[in-house]
Short mmCIF file of C-alpha atoms in Angstrom, two decimals:
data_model
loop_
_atom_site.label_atom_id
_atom_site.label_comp_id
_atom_site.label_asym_id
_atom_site.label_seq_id
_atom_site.Cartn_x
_atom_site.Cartn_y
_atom_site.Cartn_z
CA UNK A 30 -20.15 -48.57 84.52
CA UNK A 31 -17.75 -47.62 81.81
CA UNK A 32 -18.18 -50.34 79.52
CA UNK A 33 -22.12 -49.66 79.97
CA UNK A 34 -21.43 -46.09 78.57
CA UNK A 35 -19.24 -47.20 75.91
CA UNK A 36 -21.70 -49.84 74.94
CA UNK A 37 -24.52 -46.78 75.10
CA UNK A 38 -22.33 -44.31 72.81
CA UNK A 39 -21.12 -47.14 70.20
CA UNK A 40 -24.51 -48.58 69.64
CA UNK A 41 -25.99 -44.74 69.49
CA UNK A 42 -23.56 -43.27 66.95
CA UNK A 43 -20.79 -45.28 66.05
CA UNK A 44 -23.38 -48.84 64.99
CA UNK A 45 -25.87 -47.05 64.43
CA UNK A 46 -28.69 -49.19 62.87
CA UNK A 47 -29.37 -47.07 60.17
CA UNK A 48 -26.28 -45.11 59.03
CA UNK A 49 -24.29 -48.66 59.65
CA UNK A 50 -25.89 -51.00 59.01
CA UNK A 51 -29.42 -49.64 57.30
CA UNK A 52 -31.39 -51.97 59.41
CA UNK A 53 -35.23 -50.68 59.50
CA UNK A 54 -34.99 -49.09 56.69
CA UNK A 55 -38.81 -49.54 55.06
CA UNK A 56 -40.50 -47.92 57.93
CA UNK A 57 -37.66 -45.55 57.73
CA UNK A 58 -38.70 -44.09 54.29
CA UNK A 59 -42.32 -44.94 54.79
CA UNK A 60 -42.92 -42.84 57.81
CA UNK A 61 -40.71 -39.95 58.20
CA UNK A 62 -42.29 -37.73 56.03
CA UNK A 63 -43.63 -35.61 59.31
CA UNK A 64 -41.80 -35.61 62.61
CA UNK A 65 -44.81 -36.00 64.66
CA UNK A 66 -45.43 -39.55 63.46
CA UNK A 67 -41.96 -40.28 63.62
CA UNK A 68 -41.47 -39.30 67.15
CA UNK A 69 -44.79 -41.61 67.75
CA UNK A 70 -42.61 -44.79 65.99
CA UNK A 71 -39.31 -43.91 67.02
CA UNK A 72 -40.78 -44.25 71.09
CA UNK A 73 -42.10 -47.16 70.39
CA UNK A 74 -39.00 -48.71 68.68
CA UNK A 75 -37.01 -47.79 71.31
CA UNK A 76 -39.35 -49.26 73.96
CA UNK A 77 -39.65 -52.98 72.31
CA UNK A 78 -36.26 -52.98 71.58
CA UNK A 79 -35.40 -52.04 75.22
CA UNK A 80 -37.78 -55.17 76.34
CA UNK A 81 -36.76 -57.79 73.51
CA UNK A 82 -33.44 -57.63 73.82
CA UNK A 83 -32.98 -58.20 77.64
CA UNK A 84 -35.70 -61.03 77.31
CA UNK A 85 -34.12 -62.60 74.07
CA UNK A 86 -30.23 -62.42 76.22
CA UNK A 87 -32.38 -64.76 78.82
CA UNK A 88 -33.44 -67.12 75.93
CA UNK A 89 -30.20 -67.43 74.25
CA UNK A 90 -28.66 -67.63 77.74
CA UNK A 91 -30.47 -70.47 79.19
CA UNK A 92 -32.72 -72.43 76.15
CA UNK A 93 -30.02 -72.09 73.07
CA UNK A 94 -26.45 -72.20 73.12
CA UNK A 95 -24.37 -75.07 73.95
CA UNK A 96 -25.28 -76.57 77.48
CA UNK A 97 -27.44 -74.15 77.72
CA UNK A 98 -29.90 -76.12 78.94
CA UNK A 99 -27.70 -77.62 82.14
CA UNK A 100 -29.48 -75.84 84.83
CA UNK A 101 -32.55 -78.37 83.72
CA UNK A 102 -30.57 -81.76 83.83
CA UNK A 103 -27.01 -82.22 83.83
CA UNK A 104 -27.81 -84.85 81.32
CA UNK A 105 -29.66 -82.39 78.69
CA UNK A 106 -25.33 -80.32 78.71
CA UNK A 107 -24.57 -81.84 75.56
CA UNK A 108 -27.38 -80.29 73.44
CA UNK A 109 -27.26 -77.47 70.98
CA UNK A 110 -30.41 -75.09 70.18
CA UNK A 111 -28.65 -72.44 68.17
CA UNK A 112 -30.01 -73.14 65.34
CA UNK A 113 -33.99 -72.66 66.71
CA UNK A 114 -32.67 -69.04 67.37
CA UNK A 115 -33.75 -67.04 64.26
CA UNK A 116 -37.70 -68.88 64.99
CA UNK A 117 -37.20 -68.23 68.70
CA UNK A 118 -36.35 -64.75 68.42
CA UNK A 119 -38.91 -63.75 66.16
CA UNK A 120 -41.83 -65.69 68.33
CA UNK A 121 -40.54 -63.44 71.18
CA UNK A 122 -40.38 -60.03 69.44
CA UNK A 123 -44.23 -60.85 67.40
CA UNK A 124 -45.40 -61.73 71.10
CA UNK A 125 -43.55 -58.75 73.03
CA UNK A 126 -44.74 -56.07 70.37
CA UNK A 127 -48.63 -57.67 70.37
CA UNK A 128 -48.54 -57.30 74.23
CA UNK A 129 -47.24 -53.83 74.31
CA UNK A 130 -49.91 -53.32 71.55
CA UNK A 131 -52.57 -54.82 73.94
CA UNK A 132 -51.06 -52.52 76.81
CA UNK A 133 -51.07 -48.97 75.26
CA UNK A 134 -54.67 -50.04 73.85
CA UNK A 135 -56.21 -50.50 77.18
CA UNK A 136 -54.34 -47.55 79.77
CA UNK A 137 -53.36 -44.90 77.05
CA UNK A 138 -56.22 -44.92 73.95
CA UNK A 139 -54.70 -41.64 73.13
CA UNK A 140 -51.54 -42.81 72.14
CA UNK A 141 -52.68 -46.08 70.74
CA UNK A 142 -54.60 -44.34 68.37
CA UNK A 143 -51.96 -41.79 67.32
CA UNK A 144 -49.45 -44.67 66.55
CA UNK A 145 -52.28 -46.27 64.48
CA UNK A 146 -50.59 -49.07 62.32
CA UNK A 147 -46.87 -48.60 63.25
CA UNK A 148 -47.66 -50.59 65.85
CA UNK A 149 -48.32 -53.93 65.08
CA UNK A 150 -45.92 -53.35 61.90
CA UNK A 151 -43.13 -52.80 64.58
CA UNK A 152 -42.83 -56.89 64.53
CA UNK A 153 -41.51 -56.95 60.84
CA UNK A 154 -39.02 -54.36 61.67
CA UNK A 155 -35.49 -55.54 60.65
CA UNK A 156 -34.12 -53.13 63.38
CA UNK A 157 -35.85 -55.25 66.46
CA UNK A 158 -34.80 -58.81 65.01
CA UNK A 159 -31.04 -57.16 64.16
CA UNK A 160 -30.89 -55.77 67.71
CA UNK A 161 -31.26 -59.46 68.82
CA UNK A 162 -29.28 -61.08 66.58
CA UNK A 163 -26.27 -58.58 67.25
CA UNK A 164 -26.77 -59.30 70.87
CA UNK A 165 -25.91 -62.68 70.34
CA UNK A 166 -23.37 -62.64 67.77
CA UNK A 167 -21.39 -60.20 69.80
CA UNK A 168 -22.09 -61.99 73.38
CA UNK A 169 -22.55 -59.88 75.44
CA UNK A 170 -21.62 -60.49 79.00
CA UNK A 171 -24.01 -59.72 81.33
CA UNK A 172 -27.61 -58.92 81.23
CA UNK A 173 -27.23 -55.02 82.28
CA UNK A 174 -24.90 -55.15 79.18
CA UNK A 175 -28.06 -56.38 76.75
CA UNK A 176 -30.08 -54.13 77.91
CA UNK A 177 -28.19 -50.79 77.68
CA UNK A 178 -26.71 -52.50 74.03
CA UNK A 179 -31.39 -52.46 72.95
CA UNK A 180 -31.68 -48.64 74.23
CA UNK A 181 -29.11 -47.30 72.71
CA UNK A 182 -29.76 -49.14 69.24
CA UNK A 183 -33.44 -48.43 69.29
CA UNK A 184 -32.19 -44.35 70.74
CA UNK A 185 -29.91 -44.51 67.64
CA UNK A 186 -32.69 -45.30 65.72
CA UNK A 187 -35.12 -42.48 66.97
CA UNK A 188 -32.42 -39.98 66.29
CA UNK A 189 -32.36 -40.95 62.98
CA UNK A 190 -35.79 -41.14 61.68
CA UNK A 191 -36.58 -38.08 63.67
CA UNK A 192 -33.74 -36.02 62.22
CA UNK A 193 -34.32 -37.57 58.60
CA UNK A 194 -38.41 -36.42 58.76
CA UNK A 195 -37.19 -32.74 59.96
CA UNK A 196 -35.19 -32.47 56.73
CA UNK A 197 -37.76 -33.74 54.71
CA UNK A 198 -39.94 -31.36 55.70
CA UNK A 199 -37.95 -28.56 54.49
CA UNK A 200 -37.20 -30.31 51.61
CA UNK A 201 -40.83 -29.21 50.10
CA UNK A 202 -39.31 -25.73 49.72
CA UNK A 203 -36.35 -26.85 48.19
CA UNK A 204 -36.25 -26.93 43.86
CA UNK A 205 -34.99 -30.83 43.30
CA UNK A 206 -34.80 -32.10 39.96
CA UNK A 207 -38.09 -34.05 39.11
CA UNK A 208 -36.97 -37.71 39.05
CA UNK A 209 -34.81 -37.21 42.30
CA UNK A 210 -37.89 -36.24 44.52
CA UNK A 211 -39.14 -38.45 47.60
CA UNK A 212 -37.12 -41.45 47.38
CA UNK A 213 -34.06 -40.71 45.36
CA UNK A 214 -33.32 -37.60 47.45
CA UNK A 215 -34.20 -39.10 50.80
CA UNK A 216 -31.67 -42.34 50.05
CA UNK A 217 -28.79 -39.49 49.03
CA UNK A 218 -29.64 -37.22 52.46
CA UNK A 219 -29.67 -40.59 54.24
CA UNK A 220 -26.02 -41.28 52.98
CA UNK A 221 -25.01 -37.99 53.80
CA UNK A 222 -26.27 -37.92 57.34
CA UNK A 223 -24.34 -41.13 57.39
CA UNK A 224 -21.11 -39.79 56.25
CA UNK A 225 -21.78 -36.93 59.13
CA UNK A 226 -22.18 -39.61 61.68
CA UNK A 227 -19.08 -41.54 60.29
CA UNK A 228 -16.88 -38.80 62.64
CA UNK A 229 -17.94 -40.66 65.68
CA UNK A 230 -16.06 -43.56 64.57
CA UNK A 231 -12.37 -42.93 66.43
CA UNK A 232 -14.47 -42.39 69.50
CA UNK A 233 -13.23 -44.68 72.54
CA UNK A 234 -14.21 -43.85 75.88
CA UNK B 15 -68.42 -74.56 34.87
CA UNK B 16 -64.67 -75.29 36.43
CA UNK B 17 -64.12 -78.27 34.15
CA UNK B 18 -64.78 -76.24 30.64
CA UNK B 19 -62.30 -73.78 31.92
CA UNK B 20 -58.75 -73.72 29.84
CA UNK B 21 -55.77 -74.49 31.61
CA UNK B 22 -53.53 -71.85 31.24
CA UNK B 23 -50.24 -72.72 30.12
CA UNK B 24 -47.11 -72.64 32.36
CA UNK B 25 -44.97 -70.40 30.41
CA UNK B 26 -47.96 -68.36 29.18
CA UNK B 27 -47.38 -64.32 28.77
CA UNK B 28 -48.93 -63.64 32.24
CA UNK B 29 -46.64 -65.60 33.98
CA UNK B 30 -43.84 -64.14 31.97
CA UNK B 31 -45.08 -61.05 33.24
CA UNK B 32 -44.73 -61.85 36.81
CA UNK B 33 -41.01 -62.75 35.71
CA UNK B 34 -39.95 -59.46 34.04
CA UNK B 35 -41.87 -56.95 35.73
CA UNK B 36 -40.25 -56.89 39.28
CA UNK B 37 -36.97 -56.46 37.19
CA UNK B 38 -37.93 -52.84 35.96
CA UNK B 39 -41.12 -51.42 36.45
CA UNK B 40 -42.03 -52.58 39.61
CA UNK B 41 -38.36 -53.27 40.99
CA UNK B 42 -38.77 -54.01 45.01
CA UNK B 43 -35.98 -52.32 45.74
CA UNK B 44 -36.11 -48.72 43.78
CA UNK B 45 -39.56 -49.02 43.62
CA UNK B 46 -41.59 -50.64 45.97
CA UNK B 47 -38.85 -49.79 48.46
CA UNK B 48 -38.94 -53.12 50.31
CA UNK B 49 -36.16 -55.32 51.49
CA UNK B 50 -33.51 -52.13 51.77
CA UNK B 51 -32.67 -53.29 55.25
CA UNK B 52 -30.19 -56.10 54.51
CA UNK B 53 -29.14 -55.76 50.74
CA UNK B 54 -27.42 -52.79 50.91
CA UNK B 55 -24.72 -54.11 53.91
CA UNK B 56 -23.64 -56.93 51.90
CA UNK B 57 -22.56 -55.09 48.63
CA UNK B 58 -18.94 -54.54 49.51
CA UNK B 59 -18.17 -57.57 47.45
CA UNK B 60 -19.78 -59.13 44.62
CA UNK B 61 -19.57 -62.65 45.85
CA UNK B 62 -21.64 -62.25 49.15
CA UNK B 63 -23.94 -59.75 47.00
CA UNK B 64 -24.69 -62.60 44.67
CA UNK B 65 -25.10 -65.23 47.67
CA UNK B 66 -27.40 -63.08 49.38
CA UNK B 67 -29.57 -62.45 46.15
CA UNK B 68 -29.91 -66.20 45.75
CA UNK B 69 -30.57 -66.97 49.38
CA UNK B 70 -33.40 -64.17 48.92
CA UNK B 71 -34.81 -65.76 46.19
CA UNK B 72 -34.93 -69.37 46.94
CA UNK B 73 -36.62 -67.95 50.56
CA UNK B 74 -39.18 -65.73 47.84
CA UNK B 75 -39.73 -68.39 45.90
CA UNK B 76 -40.36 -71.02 48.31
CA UNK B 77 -42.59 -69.22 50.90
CA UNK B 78 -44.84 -67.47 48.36
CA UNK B 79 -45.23 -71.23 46.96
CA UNK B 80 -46.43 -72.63 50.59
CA UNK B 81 -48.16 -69.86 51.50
CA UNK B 82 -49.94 -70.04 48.35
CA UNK B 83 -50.37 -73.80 48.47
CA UNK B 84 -52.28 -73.04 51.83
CA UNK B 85 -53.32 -69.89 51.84
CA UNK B 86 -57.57 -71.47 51.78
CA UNK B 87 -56.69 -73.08 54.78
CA UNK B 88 -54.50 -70.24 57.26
CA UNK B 89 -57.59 -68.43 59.35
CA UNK B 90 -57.47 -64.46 58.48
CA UNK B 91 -56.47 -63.29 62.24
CA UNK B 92 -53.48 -65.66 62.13
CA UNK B 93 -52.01 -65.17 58.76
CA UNK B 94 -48.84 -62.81 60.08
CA UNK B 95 -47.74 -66.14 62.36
CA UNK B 96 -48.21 -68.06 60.22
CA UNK B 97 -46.05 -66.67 57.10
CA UNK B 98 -43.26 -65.62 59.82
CA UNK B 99 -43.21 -69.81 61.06
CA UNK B 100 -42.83 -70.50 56.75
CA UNK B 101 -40.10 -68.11 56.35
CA UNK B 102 -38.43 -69.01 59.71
CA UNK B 103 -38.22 -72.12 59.04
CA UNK B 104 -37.05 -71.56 55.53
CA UNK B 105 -34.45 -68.95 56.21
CA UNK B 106 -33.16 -71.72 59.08
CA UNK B 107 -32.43 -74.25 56.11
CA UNK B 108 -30.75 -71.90 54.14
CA UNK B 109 -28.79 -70.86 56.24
CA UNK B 110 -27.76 -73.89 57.52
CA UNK B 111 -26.92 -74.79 54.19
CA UNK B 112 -24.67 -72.00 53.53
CA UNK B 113 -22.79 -72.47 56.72
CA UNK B 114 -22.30 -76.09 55.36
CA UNK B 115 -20.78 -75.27 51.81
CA UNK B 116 -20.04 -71.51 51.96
CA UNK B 117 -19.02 -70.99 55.53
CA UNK B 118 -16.47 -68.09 54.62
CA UNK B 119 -19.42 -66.06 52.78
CA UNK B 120 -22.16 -67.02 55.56
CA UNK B 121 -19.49 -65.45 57.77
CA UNK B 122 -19.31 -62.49 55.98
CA UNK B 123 -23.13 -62.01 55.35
CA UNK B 124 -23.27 -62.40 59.95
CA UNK B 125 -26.97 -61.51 60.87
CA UNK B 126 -27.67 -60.73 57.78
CA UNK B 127 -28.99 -63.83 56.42
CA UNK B 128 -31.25 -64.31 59.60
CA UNK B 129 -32.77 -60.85 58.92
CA UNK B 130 -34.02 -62.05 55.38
CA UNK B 131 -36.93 -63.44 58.01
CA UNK B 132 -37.64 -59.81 58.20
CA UNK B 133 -36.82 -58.60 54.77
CA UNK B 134 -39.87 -56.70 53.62
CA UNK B 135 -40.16 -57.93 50.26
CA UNK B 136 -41.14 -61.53 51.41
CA UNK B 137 -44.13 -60.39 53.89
CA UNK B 138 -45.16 -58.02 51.01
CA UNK B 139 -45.66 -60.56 48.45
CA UNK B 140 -46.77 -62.68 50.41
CA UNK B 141 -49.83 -60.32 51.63
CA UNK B 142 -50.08 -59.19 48.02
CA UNK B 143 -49.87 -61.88 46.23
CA UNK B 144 -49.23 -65.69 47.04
CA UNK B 145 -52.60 -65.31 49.47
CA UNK B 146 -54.58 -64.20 46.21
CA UNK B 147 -53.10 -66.73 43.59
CA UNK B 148 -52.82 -70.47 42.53
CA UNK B 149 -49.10 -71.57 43.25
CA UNK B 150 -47.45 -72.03 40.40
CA UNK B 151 -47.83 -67.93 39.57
CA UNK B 152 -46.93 -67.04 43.09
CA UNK B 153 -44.05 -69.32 42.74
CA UNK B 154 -42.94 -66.97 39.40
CA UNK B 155 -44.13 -63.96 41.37
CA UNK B 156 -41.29 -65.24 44.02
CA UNK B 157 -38.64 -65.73 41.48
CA UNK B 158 -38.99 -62.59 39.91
CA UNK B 159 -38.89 -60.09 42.86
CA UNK B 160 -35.56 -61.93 43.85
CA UNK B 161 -34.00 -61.41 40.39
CA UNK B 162 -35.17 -57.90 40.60
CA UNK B 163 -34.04 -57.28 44.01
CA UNK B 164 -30.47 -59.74 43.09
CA UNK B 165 -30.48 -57.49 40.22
CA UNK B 166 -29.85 -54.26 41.83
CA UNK B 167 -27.66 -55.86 44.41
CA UNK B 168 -25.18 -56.99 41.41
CA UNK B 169 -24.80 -53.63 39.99
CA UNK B 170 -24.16 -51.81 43.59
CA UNK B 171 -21.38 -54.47 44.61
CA UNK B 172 -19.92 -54.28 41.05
CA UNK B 173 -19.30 -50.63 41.41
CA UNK B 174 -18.23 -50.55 44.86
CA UNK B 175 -16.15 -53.08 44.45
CA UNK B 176 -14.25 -51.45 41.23
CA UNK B 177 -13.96 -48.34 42.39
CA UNK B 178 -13.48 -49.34 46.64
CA UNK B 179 -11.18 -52.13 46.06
CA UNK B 180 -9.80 -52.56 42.45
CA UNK B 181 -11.49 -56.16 42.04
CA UNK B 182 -14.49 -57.96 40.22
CA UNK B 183 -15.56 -61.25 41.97
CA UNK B 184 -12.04 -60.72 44.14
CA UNK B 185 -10.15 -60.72 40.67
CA UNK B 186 -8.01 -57.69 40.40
CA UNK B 187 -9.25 -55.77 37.26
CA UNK B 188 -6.86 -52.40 38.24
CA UNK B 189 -3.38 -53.38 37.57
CA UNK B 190 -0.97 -52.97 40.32
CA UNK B 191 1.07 -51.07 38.60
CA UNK B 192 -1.27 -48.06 38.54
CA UNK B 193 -1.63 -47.90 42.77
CA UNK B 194 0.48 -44.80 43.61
CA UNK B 195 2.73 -46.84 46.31
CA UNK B 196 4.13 -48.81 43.36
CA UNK B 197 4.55 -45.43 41.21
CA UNK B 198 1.45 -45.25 39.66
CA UNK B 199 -1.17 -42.44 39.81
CA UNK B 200 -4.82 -44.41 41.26
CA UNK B 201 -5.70 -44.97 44.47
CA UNK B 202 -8.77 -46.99 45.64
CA UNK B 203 -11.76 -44.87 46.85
CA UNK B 204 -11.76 -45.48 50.36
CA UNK B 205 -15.77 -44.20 50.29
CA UNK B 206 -16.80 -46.84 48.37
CA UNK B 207 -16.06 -49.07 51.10
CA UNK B 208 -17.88 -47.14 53.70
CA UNK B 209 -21.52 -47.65 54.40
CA UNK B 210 -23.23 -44.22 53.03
CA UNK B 211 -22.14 -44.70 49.82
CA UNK B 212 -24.31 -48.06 49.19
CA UNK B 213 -27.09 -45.37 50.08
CA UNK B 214 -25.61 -42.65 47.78
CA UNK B 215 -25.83 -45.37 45.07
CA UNK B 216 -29.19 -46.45 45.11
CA UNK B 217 -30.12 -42.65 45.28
CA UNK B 218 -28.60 -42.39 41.91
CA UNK B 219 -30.29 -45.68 40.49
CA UNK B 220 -33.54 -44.42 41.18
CA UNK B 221 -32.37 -41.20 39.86
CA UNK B 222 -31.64 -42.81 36.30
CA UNK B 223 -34.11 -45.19 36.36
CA UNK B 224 -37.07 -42.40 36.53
CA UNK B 225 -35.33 -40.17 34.39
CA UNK B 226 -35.75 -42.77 31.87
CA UNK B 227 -39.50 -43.91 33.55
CA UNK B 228 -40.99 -40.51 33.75
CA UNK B 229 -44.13 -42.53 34.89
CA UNK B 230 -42.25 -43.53 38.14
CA UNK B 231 -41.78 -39.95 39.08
CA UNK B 232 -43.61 -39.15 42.78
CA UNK B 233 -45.33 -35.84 43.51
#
């Protein structure tokens, strides 16, 4: 239960996608300039990243690495699929994110219709496919471990873009010099927010 | 009426265009803001930097030249899969390649060379351009977004190199002699190092660059 926690707080504040490691970064920029549409994305980050990691833990488990494939035919031990991974993974998240597309569509129209694009775009999020590949180049152990390692990453991710848009939205108020407004002034605030969330680092529970 | 039509040279000003453009005007990176996600982890050092710009634009250059090669034949409703199986496969070989004769950099570039699959600027110029044009421009069109986006990947990693570690290319350029544990008065800046700062940097790119493009400047 510990190490889930610890796994939870690093992968919230300490590797966090953005300030760390400035994974998702276009849809980042592109759609926090309001924090009502980037509450709508951030949910529905967090939710496919809470589903494709777990599922792509199963894949690398039993399909890729080395003798992976054992519990098919002892004979089938010897092979290596580690290098289908990067195809694998992204056949998985483009399927996972059109099925949750195809689920919000039919039982909650409301919500389908307030995410709009985001949706489908969630696929070509580098976020989702970093998640994964994190997941496997750190192993993690056990499946509970995944899992808990995709929420927090994808919460880590909501906190961001959500805290990002509310500054943004003050920042219309503010006097900026001209060529520093929108993107030259949301990259600096971005680094700064980073540097804030830097003080997490020594944290070890 | 195809037949009487003049063949347009290879090296003709258009295509030129296609080259230079991405490089300033419309730069993907401080522009177009695509393909942020994985350049800016991999400027600590200039050497991965420069790997990962050429990776990026071999993987540009390639899959706008396929995609455009089939892009009469890929049904409309299918198109996404389709460029994601191209790049897949194409990020596979490169990386493959560079854990065959680089493995210390592809170490030190991790996930990062997987998530070019991902990488904005390839699914945007793909859409934009390489379904809309003959190859051999989308082909250009590839190599010139990844010199624009290797470009600005250069110039972060050679200042956060200088000023976070003292080196150029892992030569030392600060003289030892200056460090204050040997006497001297300089000591590296530790920041440099540190994630934000890559952010911080591009901040101020775009800052220069549109004080000098006033046409660039958003409302």
């Amino acid at each position: 239960m510990e190490n889930l926690i610890n796994i939870f707080v690093r992968s919230v504040f300490i590797d966090n996608m953005i300030f760390a490691y400035f994974l998702g970064m276009c849809s980042y920029l592109a759609v926090s300039k309001t924090v009502k549409t980037s509450t709508g994305l951030g949910v529905a980050v967090v939710f496919v990243m809470l589903v494709t990691v777990p599922v792509n833990y199963l894949m690398n488990k039993y399909l890729l690495l080395p003798g992976a494939l054992s519990w098919l035919d002892p004979s089938f031990a010897s092979l290596d699929l580690s290098f289908l991974s990067f195809i694998m993974f992204i056949a998985v998240i483009a399927s996972i994110v059109q099925l949750v597309e195809m689920i919000v569509e039919k039982y909650s129209p409301s919500l389908y219709n307030a995410l709009g694009i985001f949706l489908p775009l969630i696929a070509v999020n580098c976020a989702i496919l970093g998640g994964s590949l994190f997941m496997q180049e750190r192993e993690y152990e056990t499946l509970a471990e995944a899992t808990v390692f995709g929420f927090g990453s994808g919460f880590g991710w909501f906190l961001a873009i959500v805290s990002i848009a509310a500054i943004r939205e003050k920042l219309k108020y503010s006097d900026i010099p001209k060529p520093l407004r929108g993107l030259g002034i949301a990259f600096i605030l971005t680094g700064l927010m980073g540097i804030a969330f830097m003080t997490f680092m020594g944290i070890k529970l | 009426m195809s037949e009487i039509k003049e063949k347009e040279s290879w090296f003709s000003a258009k295509n030129l265009k296609l080259l230079t453009e991405p490089i300033n005007s419309k730069n993907p990176i401080t522009v177009l803001v695509l393909g942020i996600c994985s350049a800016l982890a991999v400027t600590v050092k200039m050497k991965p930097a420069f790997v990962m710009a050429i990776s990026v634009m071999i993987v540009t250059a390639f899959s706008n030249l396929i995609i455009s090669l089939l892009r009469n034949t890929i049904p409309n409703r299918i198109r996404i899969i389709v460029q994601l199986v191209v790049i897949a496969a194409l990020v596979i070989l490169v990386d493959e390649l560079l854990k065959a004769y680089v493995y210390d950099v592809s170490k030190q570039l991790s996930v990062f060379v997987g998530l070019i699959i991902t990488n904005c600027i390839l699914m945007g110029r793909l859409e934009a351009f390489a379904l809309g044009n003959k190859p051999w421009p989308s082909f250009v069109d590839g190599i010139g977004n990844g010199l624009g986006y290797g470009l600005i990947l250069l110039v972060i990693s050679f200042f956060r190199e200088l000023l976070g570690s003292g080196t150029i290319w892992g030569y030392r350029v600060i003289s030892e002699s200056f460090y204050v544990n040997n006497g001297g008065f300089y000591e590296n800046n530790g920041m440099m190092i540190l994630p934000p700062m890559a952010l911080i940097l591009v901040g101020i790119i775009i800052w220069i660059q549109r004080s000098r493009n006033r046409k660039l400047i958003e409302e």
